[in-house]
Short mmCIF file of C-alpha atoms and ligand atoms in Angstrom, two decimals:
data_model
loop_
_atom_site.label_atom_id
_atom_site.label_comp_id
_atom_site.label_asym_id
_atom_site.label_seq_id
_atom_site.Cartn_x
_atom_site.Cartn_y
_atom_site.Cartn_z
CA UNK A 1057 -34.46 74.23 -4.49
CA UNK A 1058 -35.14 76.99 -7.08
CA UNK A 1059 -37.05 79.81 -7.23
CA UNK A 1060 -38.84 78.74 -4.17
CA UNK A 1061 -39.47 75.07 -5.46
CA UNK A 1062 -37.96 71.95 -3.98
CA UNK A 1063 -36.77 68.88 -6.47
CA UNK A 1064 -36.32 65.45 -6.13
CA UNK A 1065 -32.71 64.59 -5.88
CA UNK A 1066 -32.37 63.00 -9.02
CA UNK A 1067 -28.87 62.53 -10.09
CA UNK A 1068 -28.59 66.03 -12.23
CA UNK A 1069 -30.41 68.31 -9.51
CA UNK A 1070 -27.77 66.70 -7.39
CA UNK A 1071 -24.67 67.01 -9.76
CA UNK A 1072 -25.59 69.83 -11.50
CA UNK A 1073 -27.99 71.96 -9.00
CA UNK A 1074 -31.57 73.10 -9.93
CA UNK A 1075 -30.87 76.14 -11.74
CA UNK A 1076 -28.58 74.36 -14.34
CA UNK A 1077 -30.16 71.18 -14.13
CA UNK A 1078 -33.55 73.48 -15.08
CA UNK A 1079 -31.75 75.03 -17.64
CA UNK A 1080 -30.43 72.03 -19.24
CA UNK A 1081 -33.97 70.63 -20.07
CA UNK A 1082 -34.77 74.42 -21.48
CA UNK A 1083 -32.34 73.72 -23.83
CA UNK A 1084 -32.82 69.94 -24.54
CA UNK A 1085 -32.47 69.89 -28.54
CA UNK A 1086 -36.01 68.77 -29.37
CA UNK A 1087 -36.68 67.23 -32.43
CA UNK A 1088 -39.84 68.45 -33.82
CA UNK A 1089 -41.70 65.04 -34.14
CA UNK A 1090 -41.12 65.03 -30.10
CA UNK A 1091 -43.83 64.36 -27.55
CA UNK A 1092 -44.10 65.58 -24.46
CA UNK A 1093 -46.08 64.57 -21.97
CA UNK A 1094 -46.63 67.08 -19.07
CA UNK A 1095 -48.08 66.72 -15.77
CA UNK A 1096 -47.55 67.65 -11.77
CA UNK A 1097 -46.35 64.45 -10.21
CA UNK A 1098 -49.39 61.85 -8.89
CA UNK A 1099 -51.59 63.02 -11.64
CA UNK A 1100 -51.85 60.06 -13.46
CA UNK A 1101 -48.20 60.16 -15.45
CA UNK A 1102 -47.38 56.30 -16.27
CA UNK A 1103 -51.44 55.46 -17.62
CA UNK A 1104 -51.32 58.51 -19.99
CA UNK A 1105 -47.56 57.78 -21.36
CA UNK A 1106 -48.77 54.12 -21.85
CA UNK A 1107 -52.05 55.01 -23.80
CA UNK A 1108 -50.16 57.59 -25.92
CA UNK A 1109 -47.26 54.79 -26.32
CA UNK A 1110 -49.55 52.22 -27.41
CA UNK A 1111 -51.64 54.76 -29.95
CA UNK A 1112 -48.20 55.63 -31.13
CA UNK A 1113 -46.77 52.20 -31.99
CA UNK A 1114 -50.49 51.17 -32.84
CA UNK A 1115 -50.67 48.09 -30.98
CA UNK A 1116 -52.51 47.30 -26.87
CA UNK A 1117 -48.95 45.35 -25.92
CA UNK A 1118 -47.63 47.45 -23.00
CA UNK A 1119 -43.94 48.89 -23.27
CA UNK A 1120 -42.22 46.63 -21.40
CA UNK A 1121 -39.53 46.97 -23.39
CA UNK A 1122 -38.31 50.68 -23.32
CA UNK A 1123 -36.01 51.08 -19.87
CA UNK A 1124 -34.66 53.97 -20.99
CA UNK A 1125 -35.90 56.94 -18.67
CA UNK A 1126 -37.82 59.47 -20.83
CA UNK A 1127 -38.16 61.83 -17.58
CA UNK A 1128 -36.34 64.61 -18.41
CA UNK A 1129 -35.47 65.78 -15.16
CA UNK A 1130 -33.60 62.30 -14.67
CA UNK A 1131 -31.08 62.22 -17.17
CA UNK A 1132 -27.92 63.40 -16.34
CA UNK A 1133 -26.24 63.19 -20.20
CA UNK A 1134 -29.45 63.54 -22.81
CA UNK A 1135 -27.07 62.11 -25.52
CA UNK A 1136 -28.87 59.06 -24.32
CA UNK A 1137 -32.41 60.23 -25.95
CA UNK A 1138 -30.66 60.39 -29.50
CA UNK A 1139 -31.07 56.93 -30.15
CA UNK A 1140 -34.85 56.61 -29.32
CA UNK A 1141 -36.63 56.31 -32.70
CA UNK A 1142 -38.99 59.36 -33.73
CA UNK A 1143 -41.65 60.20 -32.50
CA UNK A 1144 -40.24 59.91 -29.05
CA UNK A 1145 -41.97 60.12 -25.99
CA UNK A 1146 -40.80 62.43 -23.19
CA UNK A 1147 -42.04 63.61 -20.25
CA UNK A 1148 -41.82 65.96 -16.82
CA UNK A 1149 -43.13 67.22 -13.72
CA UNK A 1150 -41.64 70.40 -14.27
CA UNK A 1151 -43.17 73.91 -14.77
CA UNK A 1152 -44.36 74.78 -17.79
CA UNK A 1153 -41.70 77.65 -17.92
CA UNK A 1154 -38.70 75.22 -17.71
CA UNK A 1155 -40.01 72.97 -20.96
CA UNK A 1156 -37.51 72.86 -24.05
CA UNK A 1157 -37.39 75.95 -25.41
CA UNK A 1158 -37.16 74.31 -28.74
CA UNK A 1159 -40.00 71.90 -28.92
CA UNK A 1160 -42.35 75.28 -28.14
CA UNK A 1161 -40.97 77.41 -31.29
CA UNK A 1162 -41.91 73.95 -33.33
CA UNK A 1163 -44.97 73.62 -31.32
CA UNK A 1164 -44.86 70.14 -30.04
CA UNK A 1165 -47.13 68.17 -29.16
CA UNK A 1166 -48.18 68.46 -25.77
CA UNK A 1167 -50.12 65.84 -23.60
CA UNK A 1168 -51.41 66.82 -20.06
CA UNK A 1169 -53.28 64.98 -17.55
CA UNK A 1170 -54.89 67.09 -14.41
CA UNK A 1171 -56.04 65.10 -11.54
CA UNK A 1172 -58.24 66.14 -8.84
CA UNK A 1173 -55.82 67.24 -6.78
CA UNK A 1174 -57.25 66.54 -3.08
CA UNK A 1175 -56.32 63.18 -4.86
CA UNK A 1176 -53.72 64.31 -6.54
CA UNK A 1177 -51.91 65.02 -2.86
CA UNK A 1178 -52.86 61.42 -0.89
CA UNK A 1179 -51.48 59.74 -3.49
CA UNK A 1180 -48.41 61.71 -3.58
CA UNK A 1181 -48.27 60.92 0.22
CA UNK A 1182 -48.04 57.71 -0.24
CA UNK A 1183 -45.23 58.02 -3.40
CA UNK A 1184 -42.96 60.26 -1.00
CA UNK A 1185 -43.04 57.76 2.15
CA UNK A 1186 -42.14 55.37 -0.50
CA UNK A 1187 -39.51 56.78 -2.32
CA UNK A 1188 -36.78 56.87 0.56
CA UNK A 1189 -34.22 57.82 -2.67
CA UNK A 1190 -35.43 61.40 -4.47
CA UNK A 1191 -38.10 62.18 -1.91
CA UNK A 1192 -37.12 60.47 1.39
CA UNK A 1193 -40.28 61.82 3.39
CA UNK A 1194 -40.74 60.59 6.48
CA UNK A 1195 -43.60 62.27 8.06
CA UNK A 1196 -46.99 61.48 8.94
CA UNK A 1197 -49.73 62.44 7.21
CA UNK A 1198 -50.78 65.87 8.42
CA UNK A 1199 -47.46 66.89 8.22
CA UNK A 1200 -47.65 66.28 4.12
CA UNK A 1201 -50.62 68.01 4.15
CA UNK A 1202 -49.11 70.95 5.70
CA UNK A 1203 -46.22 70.84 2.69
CA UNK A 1204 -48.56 70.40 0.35
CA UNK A 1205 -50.45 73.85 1.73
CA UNK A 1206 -47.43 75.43 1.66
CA UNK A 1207 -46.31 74.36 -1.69
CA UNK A 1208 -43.02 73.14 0.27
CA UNK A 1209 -43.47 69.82 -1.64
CA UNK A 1210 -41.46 68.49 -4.42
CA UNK A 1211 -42.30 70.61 -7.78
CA UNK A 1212 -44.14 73.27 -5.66
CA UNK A 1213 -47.43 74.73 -6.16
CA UNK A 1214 -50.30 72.08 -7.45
CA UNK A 1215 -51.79 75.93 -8.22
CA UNK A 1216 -48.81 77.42 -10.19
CA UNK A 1217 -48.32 74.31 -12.31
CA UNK A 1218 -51.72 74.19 -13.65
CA UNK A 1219 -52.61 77.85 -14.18
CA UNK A 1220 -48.97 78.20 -16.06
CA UNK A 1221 -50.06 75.21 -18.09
CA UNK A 1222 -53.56 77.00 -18.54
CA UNK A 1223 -52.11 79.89 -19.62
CA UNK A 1224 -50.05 78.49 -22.56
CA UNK A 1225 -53.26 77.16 -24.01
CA UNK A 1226 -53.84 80.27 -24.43
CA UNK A 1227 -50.62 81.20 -25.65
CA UNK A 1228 -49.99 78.37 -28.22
CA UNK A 1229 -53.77 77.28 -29.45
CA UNK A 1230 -53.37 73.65 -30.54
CA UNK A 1231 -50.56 72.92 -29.29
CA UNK A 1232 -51.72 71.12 -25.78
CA UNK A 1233 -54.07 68.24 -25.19
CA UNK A 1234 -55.35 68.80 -21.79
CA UNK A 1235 -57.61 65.08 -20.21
CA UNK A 1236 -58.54 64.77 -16.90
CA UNK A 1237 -57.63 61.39 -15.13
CA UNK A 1238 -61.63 61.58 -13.89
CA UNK A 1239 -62.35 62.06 -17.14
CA UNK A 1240 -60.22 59.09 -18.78
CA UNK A 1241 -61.46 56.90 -15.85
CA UNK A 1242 -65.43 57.52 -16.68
CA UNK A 1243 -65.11 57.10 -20.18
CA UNK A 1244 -61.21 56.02 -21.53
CA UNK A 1245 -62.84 55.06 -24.92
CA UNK A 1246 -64.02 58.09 -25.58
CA UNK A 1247 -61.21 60.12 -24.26
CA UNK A 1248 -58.45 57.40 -25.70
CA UNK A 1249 -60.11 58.47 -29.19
CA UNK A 1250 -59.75 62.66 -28.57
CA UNK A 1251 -56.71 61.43 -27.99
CA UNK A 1252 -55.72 59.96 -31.04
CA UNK A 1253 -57.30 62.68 -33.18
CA UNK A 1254 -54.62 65.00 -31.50
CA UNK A 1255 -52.17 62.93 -32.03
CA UNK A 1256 -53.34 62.28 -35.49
CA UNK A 1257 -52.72 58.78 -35.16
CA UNK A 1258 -55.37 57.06 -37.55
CA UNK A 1259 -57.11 54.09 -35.56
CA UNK A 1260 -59.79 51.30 -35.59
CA UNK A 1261 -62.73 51.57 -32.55
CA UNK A 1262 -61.56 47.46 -31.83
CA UNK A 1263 -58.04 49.01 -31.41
CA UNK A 1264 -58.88 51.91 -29.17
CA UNK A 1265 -61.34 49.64 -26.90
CA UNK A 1266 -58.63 47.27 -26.70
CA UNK A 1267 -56.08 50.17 -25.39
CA UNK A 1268 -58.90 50.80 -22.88
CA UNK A 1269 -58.82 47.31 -21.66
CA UNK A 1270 -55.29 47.49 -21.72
CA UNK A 1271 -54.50 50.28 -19.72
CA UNK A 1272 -57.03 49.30 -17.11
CA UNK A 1273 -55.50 49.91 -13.63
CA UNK A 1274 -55.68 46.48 -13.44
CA UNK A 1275 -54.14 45.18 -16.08
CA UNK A 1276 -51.33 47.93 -15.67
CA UNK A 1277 -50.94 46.74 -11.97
CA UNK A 1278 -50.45 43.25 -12.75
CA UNK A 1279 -48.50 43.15 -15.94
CA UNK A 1280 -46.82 46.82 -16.17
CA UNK A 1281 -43.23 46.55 -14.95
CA UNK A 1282 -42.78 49.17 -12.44
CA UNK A 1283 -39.31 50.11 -13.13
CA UNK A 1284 -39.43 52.88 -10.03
CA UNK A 1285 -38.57 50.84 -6.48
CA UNK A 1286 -38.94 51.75 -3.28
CA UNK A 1287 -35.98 51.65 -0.52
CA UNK A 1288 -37.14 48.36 -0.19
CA UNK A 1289 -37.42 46.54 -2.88
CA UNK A 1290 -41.35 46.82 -3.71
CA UNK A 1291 -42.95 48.64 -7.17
CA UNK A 1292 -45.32 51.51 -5.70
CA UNK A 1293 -46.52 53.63 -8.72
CA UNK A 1294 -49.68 51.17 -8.79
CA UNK A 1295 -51.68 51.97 -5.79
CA UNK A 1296 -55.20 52.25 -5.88
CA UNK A 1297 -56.27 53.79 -9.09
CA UNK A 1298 -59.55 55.02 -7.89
CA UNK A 1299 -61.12 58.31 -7.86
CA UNK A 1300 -61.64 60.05 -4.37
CA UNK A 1301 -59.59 58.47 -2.11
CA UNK A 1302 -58.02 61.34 -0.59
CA UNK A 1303 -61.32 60.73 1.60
CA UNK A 1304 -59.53 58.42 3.36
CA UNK A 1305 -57.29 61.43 4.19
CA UNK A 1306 -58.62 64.29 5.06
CA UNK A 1307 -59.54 65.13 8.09
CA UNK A 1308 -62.99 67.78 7.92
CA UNK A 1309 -60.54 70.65 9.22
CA UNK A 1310 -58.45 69.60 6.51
CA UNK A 1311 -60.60 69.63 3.58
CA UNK A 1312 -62.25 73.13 5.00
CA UNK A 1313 -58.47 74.39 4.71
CA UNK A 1314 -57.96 72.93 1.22
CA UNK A 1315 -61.41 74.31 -0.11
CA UNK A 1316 -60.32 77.90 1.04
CA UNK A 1317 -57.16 77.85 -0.59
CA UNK A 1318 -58.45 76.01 -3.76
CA UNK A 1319 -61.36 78.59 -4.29
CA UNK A 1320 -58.55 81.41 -3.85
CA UNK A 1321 -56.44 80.00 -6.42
CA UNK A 1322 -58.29 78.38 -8.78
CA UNK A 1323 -61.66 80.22 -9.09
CA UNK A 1324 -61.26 81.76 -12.17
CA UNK A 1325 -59.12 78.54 -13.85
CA UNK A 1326 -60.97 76.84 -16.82
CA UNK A 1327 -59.79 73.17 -15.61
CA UNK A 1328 -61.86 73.50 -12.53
CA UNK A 1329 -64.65 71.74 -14.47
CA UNK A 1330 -62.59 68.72 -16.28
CA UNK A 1331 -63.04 66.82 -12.13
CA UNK A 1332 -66.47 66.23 -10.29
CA UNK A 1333 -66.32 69.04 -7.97
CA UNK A 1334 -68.68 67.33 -5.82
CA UNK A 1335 -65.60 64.52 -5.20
CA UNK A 1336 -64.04 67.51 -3.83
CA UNK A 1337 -66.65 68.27 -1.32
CA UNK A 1338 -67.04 66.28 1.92
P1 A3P C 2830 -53.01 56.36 -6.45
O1 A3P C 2830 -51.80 56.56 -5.61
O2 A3P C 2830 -54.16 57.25 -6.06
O3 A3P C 2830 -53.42 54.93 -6.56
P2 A3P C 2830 -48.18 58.94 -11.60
O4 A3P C 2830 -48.09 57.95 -12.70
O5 A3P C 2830 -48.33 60.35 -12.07
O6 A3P C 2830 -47.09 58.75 -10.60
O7 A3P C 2830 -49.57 58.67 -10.85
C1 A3P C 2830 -49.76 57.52 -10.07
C2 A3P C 2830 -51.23 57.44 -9.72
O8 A3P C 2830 -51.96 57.02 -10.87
C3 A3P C 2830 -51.46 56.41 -8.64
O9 A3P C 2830 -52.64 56.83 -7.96
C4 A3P C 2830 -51.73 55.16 -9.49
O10 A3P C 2830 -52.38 54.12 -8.81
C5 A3P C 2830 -52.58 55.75 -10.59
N1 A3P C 2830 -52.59 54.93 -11.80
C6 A3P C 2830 -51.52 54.35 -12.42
N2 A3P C 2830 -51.94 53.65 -13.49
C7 A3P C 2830 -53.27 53.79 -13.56
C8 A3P C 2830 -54.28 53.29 -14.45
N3 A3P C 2830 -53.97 52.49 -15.45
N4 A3P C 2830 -55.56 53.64 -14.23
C9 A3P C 2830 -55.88 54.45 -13.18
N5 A3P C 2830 -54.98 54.95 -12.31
C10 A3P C 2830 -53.70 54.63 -12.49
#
């Protein structure tokens, strides 16, 4: 825990503690070509990294190749990132406030995908019962809920995460892509293509509808190695891939609780209208 916010115990929050192992990635010597990819854990992470993986190297194969851990808050000795080839790919679940310092002063590209986040919360419920090694939750469901409310799970605040992220578009114009995963799952063709402009990554409509297909949740499910494994064995970052599941979640005193504190916390935040807020409505 730092600063009020829990961690996975990944090897250098373990070694290290979070305070260094926070200020380690701060100071992760960024090459200015770098790419970051930012978002609060269950938001849609491995689909976005493939579709800006595939624009990158041009091509709808999926990177089954790459093993190497580009999570930032994973690696224990970052010497291992120096021999990934330019433009490399990184990404983390961590506050805006804790990215390389570096990769803002060249203003870096930065890719980040919001999620609703009653979704955005099942899903993670499901990761954490899973993961019995960094998370090793293992509560029922109202009891995630309740950490959840109380920003008590790992990476904190759903609330803090975003707004900080909202803020630097402010800060840094340019310098952020911001897609919804609603957004990218009505209309990836379109979205795949905003997406390429950013990354000014020059590409044919056939190739973009082919990352589409590619990317598919179902394609990704079947043919994506899943390099994260549960305690048991079994591949879990492919779930369900749909939009409003947390439905299957919430209770109707729950959802009342969650509207509360959402309208609180997020009234005034421009990403409120990049997910259907009727999915958020019972
Ligand atoms: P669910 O648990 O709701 O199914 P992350 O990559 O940030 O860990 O997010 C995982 C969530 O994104 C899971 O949500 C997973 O099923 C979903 N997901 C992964 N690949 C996807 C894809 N290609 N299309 C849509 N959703 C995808």
């Amino acid at each position: 825990e730092h600063d009020g916010v829990c961690y996975p115990s990944f090897l250098p929050f373990r070694e290290k503690g979070a305070e260094q192992a926070l200020k380690d990635i701060t100071n992760f010597q960024s090459r200015d070509t770098d790419i970051m990819i930012c978002t609060y854990a269950k938001s849609g992470t491995h689909w976005i990294n493939e579709i800006t993986s595939m624009l990158i190297r041009k091509t709808a194969e999926l990177d089954n190749i790459n093993k190497a851990t580009t999570m930032l808050e994973t690696i224990s000795d970052f010497s291992v990132t120096d021999d990934l080839p330019s433009p490399r790919l990184l990404n983390t679940h961590c506050q805006f406030r804790y990215l390389p310092k570096g990769h803002i002063e060249h203003r870096g590209k930065i890719i980040h995908m919001i999620r609703n986040p009653k979704d955005t919360c099942a899903s993670y419920y499901h990761h954490s019962r899973k993961d019995n090694i960094f998370l090793s939750f293992f509560g029922t469901w109202n009891e995630f809920f309740d950490l959840w409310m109380s920003a008590k799970c790992a990476y904190g605040s759903w609330y803090t995460y975003e707004k900080d992220i909202e803020q630097a578009e402010k800060d840094y114009p340019g310098m952020i892509f911001t897609c919804s995963y609603e957004e990218m799952k009505k209309d990836p063709k379109t979205e795949i293509r905003k997406l390429a402009d950013f990354l000014e990554v020059q590409c044919t409509d056939k190739l973009i509808e082919d990352i589409a297909k590619a990317t598919s949740f179902e394609n990704m499910k079947e043919n994506k190695i899943d390099f994260s494994k549960a305690g048991d064995g079994t591949t879990f970052i492919y779930r369900k891939g749909i939009v409003g599941d947390w439905k299957n979640h919430f209770t109707v005193a729950q959802n009342e609780q969650f509207d509360a504190q959402y309208v609180e916390e997020f009234q005034d935040c421009s990403y409120k209208s990049m997910f259907d807020l009727e999915l958020c409505t019972i």
